[in-house]
Short mmCIF file of C-alpha atoms in Angstrom, two decimals:
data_model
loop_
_atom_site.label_atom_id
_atom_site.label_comp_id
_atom_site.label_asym_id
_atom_site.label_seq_id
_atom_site.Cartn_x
_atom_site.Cartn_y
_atom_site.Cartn_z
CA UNK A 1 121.07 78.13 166.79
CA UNK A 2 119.95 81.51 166.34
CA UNK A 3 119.57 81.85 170.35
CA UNK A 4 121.97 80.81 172.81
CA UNK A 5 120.11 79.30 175.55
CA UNK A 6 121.23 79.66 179.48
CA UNK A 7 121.04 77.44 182.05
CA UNK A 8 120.57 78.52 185.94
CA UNK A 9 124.04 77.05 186.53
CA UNK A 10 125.69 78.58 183.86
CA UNK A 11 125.65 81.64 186.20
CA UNK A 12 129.28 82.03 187.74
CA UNK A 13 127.23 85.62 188.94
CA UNK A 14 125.09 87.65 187.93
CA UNK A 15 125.97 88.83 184.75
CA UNK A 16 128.91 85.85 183.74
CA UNK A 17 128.15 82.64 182.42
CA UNK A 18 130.64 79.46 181.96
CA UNK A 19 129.38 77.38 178.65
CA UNK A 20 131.03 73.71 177.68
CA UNK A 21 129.88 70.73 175.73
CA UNK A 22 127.20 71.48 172.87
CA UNK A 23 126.93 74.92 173.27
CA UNK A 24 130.59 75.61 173.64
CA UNK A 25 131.04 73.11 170.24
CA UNK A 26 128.89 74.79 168.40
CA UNK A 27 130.24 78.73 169.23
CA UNK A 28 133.34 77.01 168.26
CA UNK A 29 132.70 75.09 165.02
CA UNK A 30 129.69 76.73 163.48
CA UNK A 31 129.37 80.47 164.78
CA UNK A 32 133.07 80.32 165.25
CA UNK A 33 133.48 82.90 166.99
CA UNK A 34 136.15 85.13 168.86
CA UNK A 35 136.60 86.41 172.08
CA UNK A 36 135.29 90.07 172.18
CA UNK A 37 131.85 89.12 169.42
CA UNK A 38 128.46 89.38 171.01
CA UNK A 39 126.24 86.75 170.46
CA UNK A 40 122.41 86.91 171.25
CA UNK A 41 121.32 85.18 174.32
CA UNK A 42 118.70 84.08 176.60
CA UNK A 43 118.38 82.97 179.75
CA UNK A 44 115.79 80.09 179.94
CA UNK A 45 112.60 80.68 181.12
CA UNK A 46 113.58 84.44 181.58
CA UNK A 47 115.11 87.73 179.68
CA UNK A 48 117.02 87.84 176.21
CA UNK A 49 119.82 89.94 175.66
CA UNK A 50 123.10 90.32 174.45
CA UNK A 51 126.11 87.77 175.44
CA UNK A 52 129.93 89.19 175.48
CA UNK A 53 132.45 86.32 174.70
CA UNK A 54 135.23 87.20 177.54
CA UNK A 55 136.93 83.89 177.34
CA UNK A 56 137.39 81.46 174.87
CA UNK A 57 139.52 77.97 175.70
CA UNK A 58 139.60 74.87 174.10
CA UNK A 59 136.81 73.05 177.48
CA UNK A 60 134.58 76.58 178.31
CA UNK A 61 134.12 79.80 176.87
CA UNK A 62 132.91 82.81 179.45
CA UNK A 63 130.46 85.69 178.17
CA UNK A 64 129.44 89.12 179.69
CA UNK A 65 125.49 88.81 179.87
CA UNK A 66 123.00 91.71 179.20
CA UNK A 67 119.50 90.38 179.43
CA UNK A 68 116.77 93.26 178.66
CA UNK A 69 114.19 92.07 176.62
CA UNK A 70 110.90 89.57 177.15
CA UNK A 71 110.60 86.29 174.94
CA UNK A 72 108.31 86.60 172.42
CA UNK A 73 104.22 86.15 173.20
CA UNK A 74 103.49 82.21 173.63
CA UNK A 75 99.64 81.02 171.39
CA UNK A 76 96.92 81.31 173.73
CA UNK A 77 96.45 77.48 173.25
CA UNK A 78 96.65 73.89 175.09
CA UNK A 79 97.47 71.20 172.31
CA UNK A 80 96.30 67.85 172.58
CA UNK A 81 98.13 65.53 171.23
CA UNK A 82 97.84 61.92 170.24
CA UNK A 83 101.04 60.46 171.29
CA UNK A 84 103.28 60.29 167.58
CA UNK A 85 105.39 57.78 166.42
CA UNK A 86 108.15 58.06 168.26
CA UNK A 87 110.52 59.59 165.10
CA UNK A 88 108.21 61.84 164.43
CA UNK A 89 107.68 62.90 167.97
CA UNK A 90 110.87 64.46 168.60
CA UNK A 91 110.84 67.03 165.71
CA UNK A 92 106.95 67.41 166.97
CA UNK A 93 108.65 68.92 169.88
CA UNK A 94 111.09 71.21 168.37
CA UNK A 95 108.23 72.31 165.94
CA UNK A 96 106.07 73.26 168.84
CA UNK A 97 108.28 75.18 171.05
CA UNK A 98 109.37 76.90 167.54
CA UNK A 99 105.69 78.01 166.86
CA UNK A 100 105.17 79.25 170.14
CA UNK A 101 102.76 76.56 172.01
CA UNK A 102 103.03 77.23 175.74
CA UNK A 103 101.31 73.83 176.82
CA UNK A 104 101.25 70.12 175.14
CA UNK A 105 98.87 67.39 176.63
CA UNK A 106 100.18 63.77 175.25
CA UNK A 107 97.46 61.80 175.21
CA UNK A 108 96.54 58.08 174.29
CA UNK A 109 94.02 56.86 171.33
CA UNK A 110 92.85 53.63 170.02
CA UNK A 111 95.58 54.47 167.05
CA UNK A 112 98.17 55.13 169.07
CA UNK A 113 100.56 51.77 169.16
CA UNK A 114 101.40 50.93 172.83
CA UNK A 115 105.29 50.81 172.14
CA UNK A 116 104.95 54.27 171.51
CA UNK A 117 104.49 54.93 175.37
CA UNK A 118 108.10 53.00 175.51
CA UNK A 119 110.08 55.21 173.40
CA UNK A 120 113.36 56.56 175.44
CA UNK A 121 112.08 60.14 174.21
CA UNK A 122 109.35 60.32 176.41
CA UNK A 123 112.15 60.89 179.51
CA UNK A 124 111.88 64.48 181.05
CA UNK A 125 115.32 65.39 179.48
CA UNK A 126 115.17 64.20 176.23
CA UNK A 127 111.72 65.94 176.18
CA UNK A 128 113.69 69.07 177.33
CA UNK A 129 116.56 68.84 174.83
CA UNK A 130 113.86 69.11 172.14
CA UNK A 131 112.17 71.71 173.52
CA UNK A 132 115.08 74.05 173.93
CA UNK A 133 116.31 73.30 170.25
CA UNK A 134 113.25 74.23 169.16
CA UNK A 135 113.40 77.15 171.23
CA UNK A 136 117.08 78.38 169.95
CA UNK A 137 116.03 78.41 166.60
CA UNK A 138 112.44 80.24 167.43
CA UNK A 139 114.62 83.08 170.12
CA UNK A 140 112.33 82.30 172.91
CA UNK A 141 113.68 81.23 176.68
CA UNK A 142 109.97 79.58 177.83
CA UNK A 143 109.74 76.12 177.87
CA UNK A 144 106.40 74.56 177.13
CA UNK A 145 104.71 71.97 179.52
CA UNK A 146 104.51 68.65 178.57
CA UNK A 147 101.91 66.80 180.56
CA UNK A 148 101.12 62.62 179.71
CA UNK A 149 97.77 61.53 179.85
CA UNK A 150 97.98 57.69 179.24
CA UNK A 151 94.23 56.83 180.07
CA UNK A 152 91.70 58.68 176.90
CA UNK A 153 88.92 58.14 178.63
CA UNK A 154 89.09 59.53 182.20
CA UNK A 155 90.93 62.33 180.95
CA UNK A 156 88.46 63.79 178.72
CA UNK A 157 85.45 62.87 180.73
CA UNK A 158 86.80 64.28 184.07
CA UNK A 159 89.51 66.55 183.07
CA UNK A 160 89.34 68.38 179.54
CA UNK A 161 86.11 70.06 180.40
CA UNK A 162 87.17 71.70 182.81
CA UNK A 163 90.39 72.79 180.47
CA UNK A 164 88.01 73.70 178.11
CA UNK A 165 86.35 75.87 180.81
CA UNK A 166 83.49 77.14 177.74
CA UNK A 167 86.01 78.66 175.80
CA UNK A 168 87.29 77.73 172.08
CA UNK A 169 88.08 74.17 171.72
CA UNK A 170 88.59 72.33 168.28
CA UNK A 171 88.80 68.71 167.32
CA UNK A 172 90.88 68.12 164.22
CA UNK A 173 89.25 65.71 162.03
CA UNK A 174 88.96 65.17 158.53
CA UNK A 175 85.31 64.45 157.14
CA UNK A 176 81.99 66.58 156.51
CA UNK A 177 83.02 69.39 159.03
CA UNK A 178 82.87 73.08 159.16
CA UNK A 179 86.65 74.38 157.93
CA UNK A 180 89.14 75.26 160.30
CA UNK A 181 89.06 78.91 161.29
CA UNK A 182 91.66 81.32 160.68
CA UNK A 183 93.23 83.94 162.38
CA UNK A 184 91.85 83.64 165.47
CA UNK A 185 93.19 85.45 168.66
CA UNK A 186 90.65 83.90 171.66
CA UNK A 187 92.72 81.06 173.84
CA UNK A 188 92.22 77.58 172.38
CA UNK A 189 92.19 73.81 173.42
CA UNK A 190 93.58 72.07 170.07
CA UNK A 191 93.04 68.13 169.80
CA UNK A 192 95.04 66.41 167.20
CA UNK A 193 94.76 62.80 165.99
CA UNK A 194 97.35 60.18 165.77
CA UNK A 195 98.02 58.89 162.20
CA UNK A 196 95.22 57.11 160.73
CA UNK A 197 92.99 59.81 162.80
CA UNK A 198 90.98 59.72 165.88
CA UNK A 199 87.98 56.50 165.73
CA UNK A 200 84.50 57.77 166.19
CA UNK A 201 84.25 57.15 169.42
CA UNK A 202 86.96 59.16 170.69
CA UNK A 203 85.25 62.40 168.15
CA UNK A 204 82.14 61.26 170.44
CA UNK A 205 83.74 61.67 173.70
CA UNK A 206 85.67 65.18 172.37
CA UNK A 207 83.07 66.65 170.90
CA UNK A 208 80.93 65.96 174.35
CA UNK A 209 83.48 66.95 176.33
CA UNK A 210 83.06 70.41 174.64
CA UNK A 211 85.23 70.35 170.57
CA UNK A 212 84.08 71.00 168.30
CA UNK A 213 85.01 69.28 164.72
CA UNK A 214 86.88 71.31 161.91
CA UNK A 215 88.44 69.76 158.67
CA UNK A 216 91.27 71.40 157.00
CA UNK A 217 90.22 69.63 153.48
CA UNK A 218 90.55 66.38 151.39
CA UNK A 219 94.05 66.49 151.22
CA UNK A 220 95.77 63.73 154.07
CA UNK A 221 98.51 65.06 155.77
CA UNK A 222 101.04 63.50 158.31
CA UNK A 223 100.56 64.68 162.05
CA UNK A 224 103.68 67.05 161.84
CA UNK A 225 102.50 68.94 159.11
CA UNK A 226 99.11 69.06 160.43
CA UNK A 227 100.86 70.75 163.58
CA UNK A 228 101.89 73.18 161.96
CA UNK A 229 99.50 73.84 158.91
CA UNK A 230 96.63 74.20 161.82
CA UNK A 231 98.93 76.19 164.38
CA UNK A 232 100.05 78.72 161.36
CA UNK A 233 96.27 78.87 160.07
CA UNK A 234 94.51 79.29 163.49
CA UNK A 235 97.26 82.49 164.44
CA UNK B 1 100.59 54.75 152.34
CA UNK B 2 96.94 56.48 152.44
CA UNK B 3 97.02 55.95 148.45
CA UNK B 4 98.85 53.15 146.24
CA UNK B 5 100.08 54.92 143.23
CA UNK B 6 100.58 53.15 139.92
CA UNK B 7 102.87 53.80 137.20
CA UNK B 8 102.25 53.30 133.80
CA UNK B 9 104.58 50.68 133.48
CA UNK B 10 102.31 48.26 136.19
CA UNK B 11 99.68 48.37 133.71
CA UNK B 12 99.11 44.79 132.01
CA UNK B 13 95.78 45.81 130.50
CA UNK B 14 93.51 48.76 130.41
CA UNK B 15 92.06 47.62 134.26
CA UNK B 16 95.02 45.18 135.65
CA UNK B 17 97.86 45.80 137.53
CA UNK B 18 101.05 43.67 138.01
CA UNK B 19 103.02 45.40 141.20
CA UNK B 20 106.54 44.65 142.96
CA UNK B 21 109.65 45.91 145.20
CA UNK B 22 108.40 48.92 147.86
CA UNK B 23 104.93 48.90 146.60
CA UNK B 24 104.11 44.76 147.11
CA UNK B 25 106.45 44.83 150.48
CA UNK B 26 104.62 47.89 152.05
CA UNK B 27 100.90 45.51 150.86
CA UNK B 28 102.38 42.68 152.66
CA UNK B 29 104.06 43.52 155.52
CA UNK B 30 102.27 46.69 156.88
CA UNK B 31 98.65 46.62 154.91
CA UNK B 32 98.56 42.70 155.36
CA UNK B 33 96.28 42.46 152.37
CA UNK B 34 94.32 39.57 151.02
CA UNK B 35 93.26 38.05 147.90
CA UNK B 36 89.74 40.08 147.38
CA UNK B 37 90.65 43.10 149.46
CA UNK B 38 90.31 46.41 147.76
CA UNK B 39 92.75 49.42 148.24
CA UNK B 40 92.71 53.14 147.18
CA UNK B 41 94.79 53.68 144.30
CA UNK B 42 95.35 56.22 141.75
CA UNK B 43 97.43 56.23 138.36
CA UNK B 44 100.50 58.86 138.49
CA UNK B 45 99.17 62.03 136.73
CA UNK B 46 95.42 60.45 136.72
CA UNK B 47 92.80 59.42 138.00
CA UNK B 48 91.87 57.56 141.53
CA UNK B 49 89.82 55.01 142.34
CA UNK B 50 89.68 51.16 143.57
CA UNK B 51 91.91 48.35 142.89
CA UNK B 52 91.11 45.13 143.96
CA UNK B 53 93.95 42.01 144.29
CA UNK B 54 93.19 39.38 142.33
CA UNK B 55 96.53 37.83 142.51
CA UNK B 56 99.09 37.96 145.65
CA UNK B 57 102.60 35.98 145.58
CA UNK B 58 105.91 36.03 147.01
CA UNK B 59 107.12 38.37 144.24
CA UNK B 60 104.09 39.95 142.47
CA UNK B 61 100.57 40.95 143.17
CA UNK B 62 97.83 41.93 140.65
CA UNK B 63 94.68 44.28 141.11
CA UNK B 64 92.08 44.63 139.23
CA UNK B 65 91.56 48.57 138.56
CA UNK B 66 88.92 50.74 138.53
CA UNK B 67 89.66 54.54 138.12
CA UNK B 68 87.03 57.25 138.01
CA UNK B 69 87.69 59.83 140.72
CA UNK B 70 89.84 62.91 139.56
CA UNK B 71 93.00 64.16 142.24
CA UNK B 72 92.49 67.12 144.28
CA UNK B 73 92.83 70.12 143.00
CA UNK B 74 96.53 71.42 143.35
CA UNK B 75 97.27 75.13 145.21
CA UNK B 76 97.08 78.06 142.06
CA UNK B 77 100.79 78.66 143.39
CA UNK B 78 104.57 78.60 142.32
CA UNK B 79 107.00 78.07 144.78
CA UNK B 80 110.56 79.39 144.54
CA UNK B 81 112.58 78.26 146.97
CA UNK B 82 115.90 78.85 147.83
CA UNK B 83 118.36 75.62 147.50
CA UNK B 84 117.57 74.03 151.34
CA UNK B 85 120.24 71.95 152.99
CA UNK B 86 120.02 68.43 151.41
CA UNK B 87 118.80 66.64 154.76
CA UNK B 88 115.97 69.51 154.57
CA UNK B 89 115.63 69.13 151.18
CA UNK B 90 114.14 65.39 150.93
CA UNK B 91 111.01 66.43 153.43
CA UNK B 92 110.79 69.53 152.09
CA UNK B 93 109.93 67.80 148.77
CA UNK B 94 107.51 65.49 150.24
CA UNK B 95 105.67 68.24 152.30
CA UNK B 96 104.96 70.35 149.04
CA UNK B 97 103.90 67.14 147.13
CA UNK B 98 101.19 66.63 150.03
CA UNK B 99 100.25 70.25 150.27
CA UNK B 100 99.50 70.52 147.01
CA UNK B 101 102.24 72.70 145.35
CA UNK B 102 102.26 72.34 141.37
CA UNK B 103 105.65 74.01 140.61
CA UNK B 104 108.77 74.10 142.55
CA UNK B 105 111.71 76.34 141.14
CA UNK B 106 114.91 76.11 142.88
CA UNK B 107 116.58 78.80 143.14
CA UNK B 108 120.53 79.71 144.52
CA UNK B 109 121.09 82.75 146.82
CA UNK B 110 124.13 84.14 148.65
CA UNK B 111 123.03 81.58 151.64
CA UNK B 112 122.93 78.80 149.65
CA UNK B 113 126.01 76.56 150.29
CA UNK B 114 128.03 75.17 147.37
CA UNK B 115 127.84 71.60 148.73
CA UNK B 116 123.83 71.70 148.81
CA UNK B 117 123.53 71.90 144.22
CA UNK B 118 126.17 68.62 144.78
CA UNK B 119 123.41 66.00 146.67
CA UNK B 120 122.45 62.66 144.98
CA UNK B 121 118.78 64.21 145.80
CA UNK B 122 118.82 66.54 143.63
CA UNK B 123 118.65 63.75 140.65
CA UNK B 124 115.46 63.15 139.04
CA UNK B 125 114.47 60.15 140.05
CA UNK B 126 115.14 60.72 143.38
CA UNK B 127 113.21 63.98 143.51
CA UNK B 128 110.27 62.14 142.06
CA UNK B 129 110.26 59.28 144.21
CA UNK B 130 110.36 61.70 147.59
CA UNK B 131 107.22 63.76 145.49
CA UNK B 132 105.43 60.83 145.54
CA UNK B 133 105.76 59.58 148.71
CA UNK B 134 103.83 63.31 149.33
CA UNK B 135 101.21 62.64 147.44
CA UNK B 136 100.65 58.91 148.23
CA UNK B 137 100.46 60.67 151.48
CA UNK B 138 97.91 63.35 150.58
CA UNK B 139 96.19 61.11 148.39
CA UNK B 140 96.88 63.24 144.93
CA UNK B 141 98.26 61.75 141.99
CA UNK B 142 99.60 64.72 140.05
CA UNK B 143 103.42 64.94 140.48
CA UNK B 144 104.73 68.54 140.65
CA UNK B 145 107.24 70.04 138.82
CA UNK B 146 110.30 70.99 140.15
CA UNK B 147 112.43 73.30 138.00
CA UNK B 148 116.26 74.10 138.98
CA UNK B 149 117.74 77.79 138.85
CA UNK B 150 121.46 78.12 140.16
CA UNK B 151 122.26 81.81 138.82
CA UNK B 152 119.95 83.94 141.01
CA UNK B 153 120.38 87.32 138.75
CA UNK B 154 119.91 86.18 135.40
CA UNK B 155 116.35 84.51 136.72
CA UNK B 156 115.15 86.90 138.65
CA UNK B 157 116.25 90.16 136.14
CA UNK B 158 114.84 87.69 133.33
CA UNK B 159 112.39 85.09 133.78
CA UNK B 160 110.70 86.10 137.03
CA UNK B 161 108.86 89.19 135.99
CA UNK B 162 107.05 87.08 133.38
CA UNK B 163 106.47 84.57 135.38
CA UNK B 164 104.90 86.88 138.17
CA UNK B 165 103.39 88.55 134.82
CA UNK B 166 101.20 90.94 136.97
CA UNK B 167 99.39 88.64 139.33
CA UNK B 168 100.39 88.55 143.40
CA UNK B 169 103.89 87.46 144.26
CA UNK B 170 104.92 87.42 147.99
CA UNK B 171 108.79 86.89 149.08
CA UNK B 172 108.50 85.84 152.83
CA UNK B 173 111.20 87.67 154.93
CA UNK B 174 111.52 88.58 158.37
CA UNK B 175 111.25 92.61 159.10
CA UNK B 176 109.25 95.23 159.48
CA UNK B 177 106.75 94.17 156.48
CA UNK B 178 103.38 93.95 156.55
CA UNK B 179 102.23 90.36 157.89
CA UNK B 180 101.34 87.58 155.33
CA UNK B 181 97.80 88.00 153.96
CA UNK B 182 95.46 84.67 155.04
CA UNK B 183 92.96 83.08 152.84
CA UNK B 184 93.46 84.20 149.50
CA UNK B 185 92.29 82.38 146.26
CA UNK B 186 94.20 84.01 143.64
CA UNK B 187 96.97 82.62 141.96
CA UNK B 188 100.90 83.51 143.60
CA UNK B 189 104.39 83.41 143.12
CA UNK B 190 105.90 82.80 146.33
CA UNK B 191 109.49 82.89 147.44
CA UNK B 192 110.92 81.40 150.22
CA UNK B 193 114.90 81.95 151.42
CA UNK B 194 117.45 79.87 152.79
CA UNK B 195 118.09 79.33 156.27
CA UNK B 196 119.45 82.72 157.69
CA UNK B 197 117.11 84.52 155.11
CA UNK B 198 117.68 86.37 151.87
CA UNK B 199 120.46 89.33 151.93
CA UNK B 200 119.36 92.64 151.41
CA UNK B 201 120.37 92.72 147.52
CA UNK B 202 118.47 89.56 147.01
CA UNK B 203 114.90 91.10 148.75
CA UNK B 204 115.86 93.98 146.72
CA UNK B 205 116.24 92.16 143.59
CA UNK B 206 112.70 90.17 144.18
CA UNK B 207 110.91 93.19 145.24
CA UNK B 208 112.35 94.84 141.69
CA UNK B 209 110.90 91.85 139.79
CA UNK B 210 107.37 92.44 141.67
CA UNK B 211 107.40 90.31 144.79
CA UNK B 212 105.88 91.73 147.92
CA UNK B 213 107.71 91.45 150.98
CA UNK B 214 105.64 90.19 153.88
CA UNK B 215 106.60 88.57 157.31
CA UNK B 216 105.32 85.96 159.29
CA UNK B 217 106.15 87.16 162.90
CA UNK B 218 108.68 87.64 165.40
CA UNK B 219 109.70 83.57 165.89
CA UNK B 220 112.57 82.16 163.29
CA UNK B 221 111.07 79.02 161.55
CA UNK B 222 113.49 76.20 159.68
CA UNK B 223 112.70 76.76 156.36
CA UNK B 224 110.85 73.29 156.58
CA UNK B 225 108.17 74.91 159.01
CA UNK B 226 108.01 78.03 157.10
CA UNK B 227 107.26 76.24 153.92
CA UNK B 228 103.90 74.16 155.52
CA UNK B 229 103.35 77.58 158.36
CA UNK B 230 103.24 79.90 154.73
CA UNK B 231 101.16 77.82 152.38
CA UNK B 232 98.40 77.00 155.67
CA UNK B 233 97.90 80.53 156.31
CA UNK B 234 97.83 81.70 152.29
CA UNK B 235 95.35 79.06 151.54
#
């Protein structure tokens, strides 16, 4: 945890919060620390700053907040994602707030097993716990959207082109395609198989809906490393 | 299982192939392959090609090989990496095996707990089954070598200047550095800390031996991230 994350009703007022459970565990255990050390904080969604432990008891600890400085810069970049296995998908998650994506689309493909759709991750908070762990470890307050798009086909024909709106938009494939550019700084939509890779159809449909292919070579790797390798090559 | 790796052992003749345990369970139950089907496989250290099974039982199966397609080409690269925590460790391992990293040293630092040099992964035949699980993968067939270092000084004063021996060498730290070159070709050493970084004596000591010190932005990555973010961007 390398960011201590704030919730709205951690706020006793304005500049006092009231931590227990996880948080409160972890200050305890790991950090260990003492009333009167100043840890860094954040309030989610909001400033960063500096936290003063006031109060330390065996249920809650209370800290002085100073929040002065903005989260880092989110990617200018929508990621489109075929929904992952569900044990991958949760470290997915934390990878992707980590790196700095501001919006995930979850989206269905021939290669995407239906009882993937039934995982218990997929609730709103479980997605949220992931999100903000990632977060802590990145320092950043923002949480990224998570959006489910169940139906492939309606989405991209009706709705990614208009995401796309003519800007940048890759398809990540692997085969006879131009290699992924690097270093880029335009905004990006980002479409990203499901193991085993998208079927040529659904390339079809992406590529009409405005992506364009890119390969990042002849070596296979599993969707979470893709994430990243193509996040950390593309920025 | 995107390639089925053989060992030399499986070998009954020059182009036949008696197979058991993980390898005939993973054919069976998630492959569901028949008598006549052929498969991708490749011989640890060798070549790829086709196998096809000739003979599929309860407690065996044989393929017929054929082997004439050479491995991707590993990354001109040697990793050092800091000791990571042995949960870490394991995928760590399997990421550089798919990415295409030829030489692992490990390496203590101040960071590095104790505990971490005592983990039943850190015996050999562990470490090379997680290795190949990357490159079965990746589809490579070239197991990389993994090299352990516990006393930081003595390496780094003694064997790490010849081992840099002139060429680029990059230690990845956060700070005000310049930011990691992208796209290079040349060959690299390239160091990698523990979680909470390298201490100042340790950056000090690597930049003495001929590392660089370069940084990969304002965000905190697991050392997990960092290891697929760094090599994606370098090559």
């Amino acid at each position: 945890m390398n960011l201590l994350l704030l919730e709205d009703r951690d706020f006793i007022d304005e500049h006092q919060v009231r931590l227990n459970g996880r948080r409160l565990a972890h200050m305890q255990a790991i950090q260990q620390v003492a009333v009167g050390d100043s840890l860094r904080v954040g309030r989610i969604n909001g400033l960063m700053g500096q936290g003063e432990v006031t109060a330390l008891e065996q249920d809650h600890a209370e800290l002085r907040i100073q929040l002065d400085t903005p989260p880092p810069a989110k990617l200018p970049l929508t990621l489109l994602l075929a929904m992952p296995r569900p044990k991958m998908f949760r470290r997915i998650l934390q990878h992707c707030a980590t790196l700095g994506v501001p919006e995930i689309i979850l989206l269905n493909s021939y290669r995407v097993e239906k009882s993937f759709w039934q995982t218990p991750f997929l609730q709103p908070d479980v997605i949220r716990e992931n999100l903000l762990l990632g977060l802590e470890q990145a320092r950043d307050t923002v949480l990224p959207r998570v959006r489910i798009e169940k139906r492939f086909k309606p989405f991209v024909e009706d709705s990614l082109p208009g995401l796309i709106n003519n800007q940048l938009a890759l398809v990540a494939h692997p085969g006879d395609y131009p290699a992924c550019p690097r270093g880029i700084e335009e905004p990006l939509t980002l479409a990203i198989g499901p193991e085993g890779g998208w079927i040529p159809y659904e390339v079809e449909k992406l590529v009409e809906a405005g992506m364009q292919p890119v390969q990042l070579g002849e070596r296979i790797l599993r969707v979470e490393t893709a994430v990243t390798a193509l996040l950390a090559r593309l920025y």
